[in-house]
Short mmCIF file of C-alpha atoms in Angstrom, two decimals:
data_model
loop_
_atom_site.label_atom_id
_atom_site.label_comp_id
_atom_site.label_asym_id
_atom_site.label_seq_id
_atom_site.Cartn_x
_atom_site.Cartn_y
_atom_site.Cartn_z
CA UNK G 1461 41.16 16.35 19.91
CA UNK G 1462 43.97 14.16 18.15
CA UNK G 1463 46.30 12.56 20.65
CA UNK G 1464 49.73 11.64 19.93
CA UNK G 1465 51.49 8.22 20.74
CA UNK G 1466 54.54 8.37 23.47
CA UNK G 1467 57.05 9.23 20.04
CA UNK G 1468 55.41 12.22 19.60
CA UNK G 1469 53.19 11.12 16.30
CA UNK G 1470 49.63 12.21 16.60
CA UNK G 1471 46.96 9.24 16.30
CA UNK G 1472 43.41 9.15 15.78
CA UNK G 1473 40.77 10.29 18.33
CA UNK G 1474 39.50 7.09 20.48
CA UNK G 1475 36.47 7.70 19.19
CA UNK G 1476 37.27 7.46 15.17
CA UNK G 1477 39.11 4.11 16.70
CA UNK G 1478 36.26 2.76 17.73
CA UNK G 1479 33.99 3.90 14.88
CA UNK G 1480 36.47 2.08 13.08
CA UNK G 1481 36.32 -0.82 14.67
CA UNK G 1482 32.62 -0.98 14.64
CA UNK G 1483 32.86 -0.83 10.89
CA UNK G 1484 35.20 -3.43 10.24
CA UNK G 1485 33.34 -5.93 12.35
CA UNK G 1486 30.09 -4.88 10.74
CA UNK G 1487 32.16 -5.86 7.01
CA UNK G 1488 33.40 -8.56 8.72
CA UNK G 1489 29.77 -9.48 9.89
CA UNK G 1490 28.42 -8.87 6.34
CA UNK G 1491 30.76 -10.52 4.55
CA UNK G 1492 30.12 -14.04 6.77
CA UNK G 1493 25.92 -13.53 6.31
CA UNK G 1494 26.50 -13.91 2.53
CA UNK G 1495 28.39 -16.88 3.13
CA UNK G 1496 25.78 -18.27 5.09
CA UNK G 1497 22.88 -16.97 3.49
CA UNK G 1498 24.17 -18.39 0.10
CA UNK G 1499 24.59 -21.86 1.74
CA UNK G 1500 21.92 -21.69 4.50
CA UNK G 1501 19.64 -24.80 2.99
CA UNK G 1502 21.86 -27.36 3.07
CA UNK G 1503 24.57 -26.05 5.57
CA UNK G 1504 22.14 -25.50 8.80
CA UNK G 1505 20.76 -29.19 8.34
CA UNK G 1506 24.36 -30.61 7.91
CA UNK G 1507 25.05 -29.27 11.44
CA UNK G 1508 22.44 -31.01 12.93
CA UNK G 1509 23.57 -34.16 10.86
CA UNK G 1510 27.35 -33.83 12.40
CA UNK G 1511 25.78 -33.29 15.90
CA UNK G 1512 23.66 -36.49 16.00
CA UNK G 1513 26.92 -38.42 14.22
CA UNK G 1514 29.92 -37.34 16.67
CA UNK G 1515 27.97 -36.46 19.52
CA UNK G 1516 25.40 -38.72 22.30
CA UNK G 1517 22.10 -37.33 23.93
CA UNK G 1518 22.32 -36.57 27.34
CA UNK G 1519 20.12 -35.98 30.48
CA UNK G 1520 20.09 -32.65 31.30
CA UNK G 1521 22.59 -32.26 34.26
CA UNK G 1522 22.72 -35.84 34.54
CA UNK G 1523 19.60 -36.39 36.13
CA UNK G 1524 16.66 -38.04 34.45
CA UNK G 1525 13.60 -36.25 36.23
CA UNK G 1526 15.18 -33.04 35.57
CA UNK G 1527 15.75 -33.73 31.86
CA UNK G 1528 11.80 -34.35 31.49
CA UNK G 1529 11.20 -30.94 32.38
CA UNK G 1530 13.86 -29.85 30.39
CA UNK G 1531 12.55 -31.60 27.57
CA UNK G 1532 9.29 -30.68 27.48
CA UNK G 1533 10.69 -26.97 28.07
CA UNK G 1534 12.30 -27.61 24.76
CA UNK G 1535 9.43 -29.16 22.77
CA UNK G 1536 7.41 -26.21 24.06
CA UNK G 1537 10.08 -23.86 23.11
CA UNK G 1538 10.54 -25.41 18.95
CA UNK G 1539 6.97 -25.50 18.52
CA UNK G 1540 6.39 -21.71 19.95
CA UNK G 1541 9.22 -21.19 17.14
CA UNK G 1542 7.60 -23.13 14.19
CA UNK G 1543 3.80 -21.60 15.30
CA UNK G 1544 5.45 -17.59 15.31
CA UNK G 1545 6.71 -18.60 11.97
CA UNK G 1546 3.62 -19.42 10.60
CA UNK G 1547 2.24 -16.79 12.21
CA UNK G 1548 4.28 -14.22 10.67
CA UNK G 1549 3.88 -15.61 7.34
CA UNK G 1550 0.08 -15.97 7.15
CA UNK G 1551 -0.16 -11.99 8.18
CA UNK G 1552 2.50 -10.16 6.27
CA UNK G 1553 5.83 -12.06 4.46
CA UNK G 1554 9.34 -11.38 3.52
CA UNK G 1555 10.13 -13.49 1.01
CA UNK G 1556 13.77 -14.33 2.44
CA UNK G 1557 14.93 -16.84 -0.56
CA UNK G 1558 16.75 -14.05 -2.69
CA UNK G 1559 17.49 -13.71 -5.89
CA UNK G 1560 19.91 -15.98 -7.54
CA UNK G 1561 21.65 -16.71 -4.42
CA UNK G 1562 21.80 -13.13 -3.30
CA UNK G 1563 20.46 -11.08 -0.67
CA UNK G 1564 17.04 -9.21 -2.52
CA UNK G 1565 13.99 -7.42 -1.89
CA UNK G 1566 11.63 -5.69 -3.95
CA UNK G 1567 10.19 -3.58 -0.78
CA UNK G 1568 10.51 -3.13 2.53
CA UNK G 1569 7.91 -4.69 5.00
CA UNK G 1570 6.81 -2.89 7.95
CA UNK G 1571 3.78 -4.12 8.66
CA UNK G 1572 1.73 -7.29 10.90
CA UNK G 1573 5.06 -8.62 12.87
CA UNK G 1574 7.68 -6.72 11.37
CA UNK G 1575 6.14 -3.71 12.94
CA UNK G 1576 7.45 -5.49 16.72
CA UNK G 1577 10.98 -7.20 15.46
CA UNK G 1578 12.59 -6.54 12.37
CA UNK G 1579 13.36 -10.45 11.69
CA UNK G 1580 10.55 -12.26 13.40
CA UNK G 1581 11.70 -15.18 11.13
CA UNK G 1582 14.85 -15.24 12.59
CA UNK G 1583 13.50 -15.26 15.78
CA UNK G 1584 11.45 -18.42 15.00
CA UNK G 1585 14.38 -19.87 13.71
CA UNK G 1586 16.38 -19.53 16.70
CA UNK G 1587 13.37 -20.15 19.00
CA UNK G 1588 13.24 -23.95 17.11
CA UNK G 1589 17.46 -24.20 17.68
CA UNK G 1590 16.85 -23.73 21.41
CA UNK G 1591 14.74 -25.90 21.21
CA UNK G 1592 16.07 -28.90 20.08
CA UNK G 1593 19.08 -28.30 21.74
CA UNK G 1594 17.61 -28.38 24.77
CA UNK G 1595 15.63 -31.80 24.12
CA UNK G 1596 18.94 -33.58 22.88
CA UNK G 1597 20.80 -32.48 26.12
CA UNK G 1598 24.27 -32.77 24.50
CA UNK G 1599 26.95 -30.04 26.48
CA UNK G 1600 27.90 -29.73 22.64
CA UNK G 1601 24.68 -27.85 21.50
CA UNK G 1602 25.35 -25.68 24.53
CA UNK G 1603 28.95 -24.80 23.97
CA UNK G 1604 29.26 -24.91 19.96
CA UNK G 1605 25.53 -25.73 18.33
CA UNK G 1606 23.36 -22.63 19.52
CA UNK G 1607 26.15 -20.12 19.84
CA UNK G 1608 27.22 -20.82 16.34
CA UNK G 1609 23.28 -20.26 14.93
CA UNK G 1610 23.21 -16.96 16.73
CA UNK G 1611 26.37 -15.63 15.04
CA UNK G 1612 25.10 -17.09 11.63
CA UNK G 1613 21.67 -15.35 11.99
CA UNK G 1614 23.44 -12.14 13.22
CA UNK G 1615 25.99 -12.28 10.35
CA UNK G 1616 22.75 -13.05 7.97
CA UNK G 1617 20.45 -10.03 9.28
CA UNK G 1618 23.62 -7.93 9.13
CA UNK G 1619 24.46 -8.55 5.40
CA UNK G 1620 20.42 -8.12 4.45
CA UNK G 1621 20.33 -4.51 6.95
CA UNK G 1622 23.01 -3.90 4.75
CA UNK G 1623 21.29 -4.53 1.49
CA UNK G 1624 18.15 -2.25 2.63
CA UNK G 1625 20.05 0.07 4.15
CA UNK G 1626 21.84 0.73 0.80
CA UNK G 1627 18.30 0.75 -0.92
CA UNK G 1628 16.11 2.03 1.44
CA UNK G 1629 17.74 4.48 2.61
CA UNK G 1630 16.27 6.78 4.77
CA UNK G 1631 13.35 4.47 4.91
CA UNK G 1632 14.95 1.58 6.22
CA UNK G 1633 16.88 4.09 9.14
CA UNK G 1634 13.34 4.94 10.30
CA UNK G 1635 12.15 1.85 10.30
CA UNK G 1636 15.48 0.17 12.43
CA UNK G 1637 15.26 3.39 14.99
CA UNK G 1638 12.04 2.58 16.07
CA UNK G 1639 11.59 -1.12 15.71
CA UNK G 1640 14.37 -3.88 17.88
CA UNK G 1641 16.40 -6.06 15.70
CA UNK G 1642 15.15 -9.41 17.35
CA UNK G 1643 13.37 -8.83 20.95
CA UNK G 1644 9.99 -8.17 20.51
CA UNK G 1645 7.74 -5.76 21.57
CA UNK G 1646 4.67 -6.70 21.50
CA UNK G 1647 2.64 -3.47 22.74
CA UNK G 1648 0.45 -2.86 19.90
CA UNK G 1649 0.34 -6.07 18.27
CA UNK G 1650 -3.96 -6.00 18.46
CA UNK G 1651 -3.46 -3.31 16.12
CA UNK G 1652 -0.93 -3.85 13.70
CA UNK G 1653 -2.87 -7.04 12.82
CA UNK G 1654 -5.93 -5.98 12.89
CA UNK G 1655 -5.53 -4.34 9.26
CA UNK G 1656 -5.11 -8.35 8.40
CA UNK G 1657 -6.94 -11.27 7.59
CA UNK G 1658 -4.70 -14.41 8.59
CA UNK G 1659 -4.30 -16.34 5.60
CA UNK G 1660 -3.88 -20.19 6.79
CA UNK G 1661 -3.52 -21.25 3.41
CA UNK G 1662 -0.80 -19.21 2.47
CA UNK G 1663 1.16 -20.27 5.96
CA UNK G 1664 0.36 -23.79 5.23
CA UNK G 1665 1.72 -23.48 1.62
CA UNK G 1666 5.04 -21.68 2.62
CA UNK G 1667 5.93 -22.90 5.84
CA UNK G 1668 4.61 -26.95 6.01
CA UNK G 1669 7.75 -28.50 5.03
CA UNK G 1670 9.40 -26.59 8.04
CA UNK G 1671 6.41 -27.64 10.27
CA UNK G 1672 6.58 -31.06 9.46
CA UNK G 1673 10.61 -30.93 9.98
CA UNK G 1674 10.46 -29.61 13.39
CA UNK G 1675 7.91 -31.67 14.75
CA UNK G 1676 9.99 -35.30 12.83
CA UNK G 1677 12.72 -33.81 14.52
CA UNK G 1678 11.12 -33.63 18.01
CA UNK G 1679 9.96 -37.43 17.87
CA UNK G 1680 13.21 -38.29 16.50
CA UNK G 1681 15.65 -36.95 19.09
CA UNK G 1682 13.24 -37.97 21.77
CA UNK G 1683 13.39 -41.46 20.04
CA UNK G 1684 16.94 -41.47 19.81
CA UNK G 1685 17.48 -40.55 23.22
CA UNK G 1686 15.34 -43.06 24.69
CA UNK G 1687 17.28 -45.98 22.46
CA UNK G 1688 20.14 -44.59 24.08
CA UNK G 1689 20.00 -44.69 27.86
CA UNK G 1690 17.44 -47.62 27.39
CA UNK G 1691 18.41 -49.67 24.82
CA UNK G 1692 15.90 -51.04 22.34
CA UNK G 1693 13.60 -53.05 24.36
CA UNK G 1694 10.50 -52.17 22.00
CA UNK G 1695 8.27 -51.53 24.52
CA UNK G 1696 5.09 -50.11 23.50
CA UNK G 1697 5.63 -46.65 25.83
CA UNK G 1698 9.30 -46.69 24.52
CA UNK G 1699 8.04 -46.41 20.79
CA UNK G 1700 5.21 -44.28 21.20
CA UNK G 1701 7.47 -41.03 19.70
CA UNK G 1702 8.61 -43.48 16.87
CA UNK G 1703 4.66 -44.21 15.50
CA UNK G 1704 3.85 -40.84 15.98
CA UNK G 1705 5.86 -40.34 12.97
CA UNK G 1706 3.23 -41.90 10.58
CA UNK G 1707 0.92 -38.64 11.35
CA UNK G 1708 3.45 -36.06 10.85
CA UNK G 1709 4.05 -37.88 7.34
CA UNK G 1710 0.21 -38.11 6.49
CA UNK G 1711 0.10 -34.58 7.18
CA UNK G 1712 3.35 -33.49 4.87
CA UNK G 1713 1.80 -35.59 2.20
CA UNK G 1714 -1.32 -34.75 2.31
CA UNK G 1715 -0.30 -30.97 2.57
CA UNK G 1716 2.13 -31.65 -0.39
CA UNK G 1717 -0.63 -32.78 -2.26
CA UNK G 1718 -2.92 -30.12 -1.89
CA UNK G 1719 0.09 -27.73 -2.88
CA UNK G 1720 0.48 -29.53 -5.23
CA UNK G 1721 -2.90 -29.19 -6.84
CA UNK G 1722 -3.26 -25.31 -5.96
CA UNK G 1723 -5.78 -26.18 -3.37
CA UNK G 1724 -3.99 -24.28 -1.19
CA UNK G 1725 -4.11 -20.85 -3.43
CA UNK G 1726 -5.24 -17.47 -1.00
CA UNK G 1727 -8.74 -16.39 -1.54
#
């Protein structure tokens, strides 16, 4: 039933309000994932940059033996993120680059992951953000950092649920009813990979420079943070995260390489 305003002129049903609302936001969303998705590459490492420029590491709550637990929460937490990308992308893989810039997909993938979460990428993604966050310690990462990576993967996976809803269709609506945006749910998983053969080669190929990034970054921040509080003494416990830098890099290389020279082609 239409209501009317205190003047006497009708106005539109809460609900249609609402609806309306909804709508606009979703736009709104939209509109801000094609920003981001367009700049993703180079703006998502240039927050990190900014963070390590006009911010400091911290202990976690101030107190050292806490922030070691903390920390190696966090290092657990970016690796489970890197290892459920690479996961997802040696069973079945959305190829998430676009097409000139824009949002694209040739077909819509519900199998392996994307049977449990729409945007298991996503969800490694954000898995790796925590993460770090969590091993630098800043209040910063807390208050401005993570909360602004989950509105610019929200915004993203709106704009692209746009895009298949528009070309899927029907299709796509089945798929969203049944299957959670980002929590997964993993009943079934046995199954929906079983009709797979995990293809190491093709996770390696895709997904090393990303590998190789998060774990740099680990030894880095931990690195940093140690130069901070302790100064740079050079002892040899002190610089152990530094020289475990020269594997990561033998391992980029060497994976480059192999890339490279199609070693690294599925069978």
């Amino acid at each position: 039933m239409t209501s009317r305003a205190a003047d006497g002129v009708p106005t539109k049903p809460t609900g249609s309000l609402e609806g309306e609302h909804r709508s606009r936001s979703r736009l709104l969303l939209a509109a801000s994932g094609r920003f981001f998705f367009r700049l993703r590459n180079g703006l998502f490492p240039a927050v990190f940059v900014i963070l390590f420029l006009v911010t400091r590491p911290a202990y976690f709550l101030g107190a050292p033996a806490l922030d070691r637990l903390i920390v190696a929460i966090g290092i657990a937490t970016a690796l489970a993120g890197a290892s459920f990308r690479m996961a997802v992308i040696g069973y079945a893989y959305i190829r998430r680059g676009g097409k000139d810039g824009r949002i694209f997909a040739d077909r819509l993938v519900v199998q392996g992951f994307y049977a449990h979460t729409r945007n298991p990428m996503y969800v490694g993604n954000f898995l790796i953000t925590v993460g770090m966050g969590l091993i630098y310690g800043s209040v910063w990462v807390y208050v401005l950092v993570i909360p602004f990576f989950a509105f610019a993967y929200l915004s993203i996976v709106v704009a692209e649920e746009t895009y298949l809803r528009a070309r899927f269709g029907s299709e796509f609506e089945a798929y969203a009813s049944r299957v959670n945006r980002f929590l997964p749910d993993f009943r079934g998983l046995r199954g929906s990979l079983r009709e797979f053969r995990f293809d190491w080669r093709k996770a390696l190929r895709k997904d090393y420079g990303t590998l190789s990034g998060v774990l740099a970054g680990i030894l880095f921040v931990i690195q940093w943070k140690e130069f901070y509080y302790r100064g740079f003494e050079f002892r040899s416990r002190d610089l152990l995260p530094l020289s475990l830098f020269v594997p990561v890099l033998v391992f980029y290389t060497v994976v480059r390489r192999l890339k490279k020279t199609r070693r690294l082609v599925s069978r």
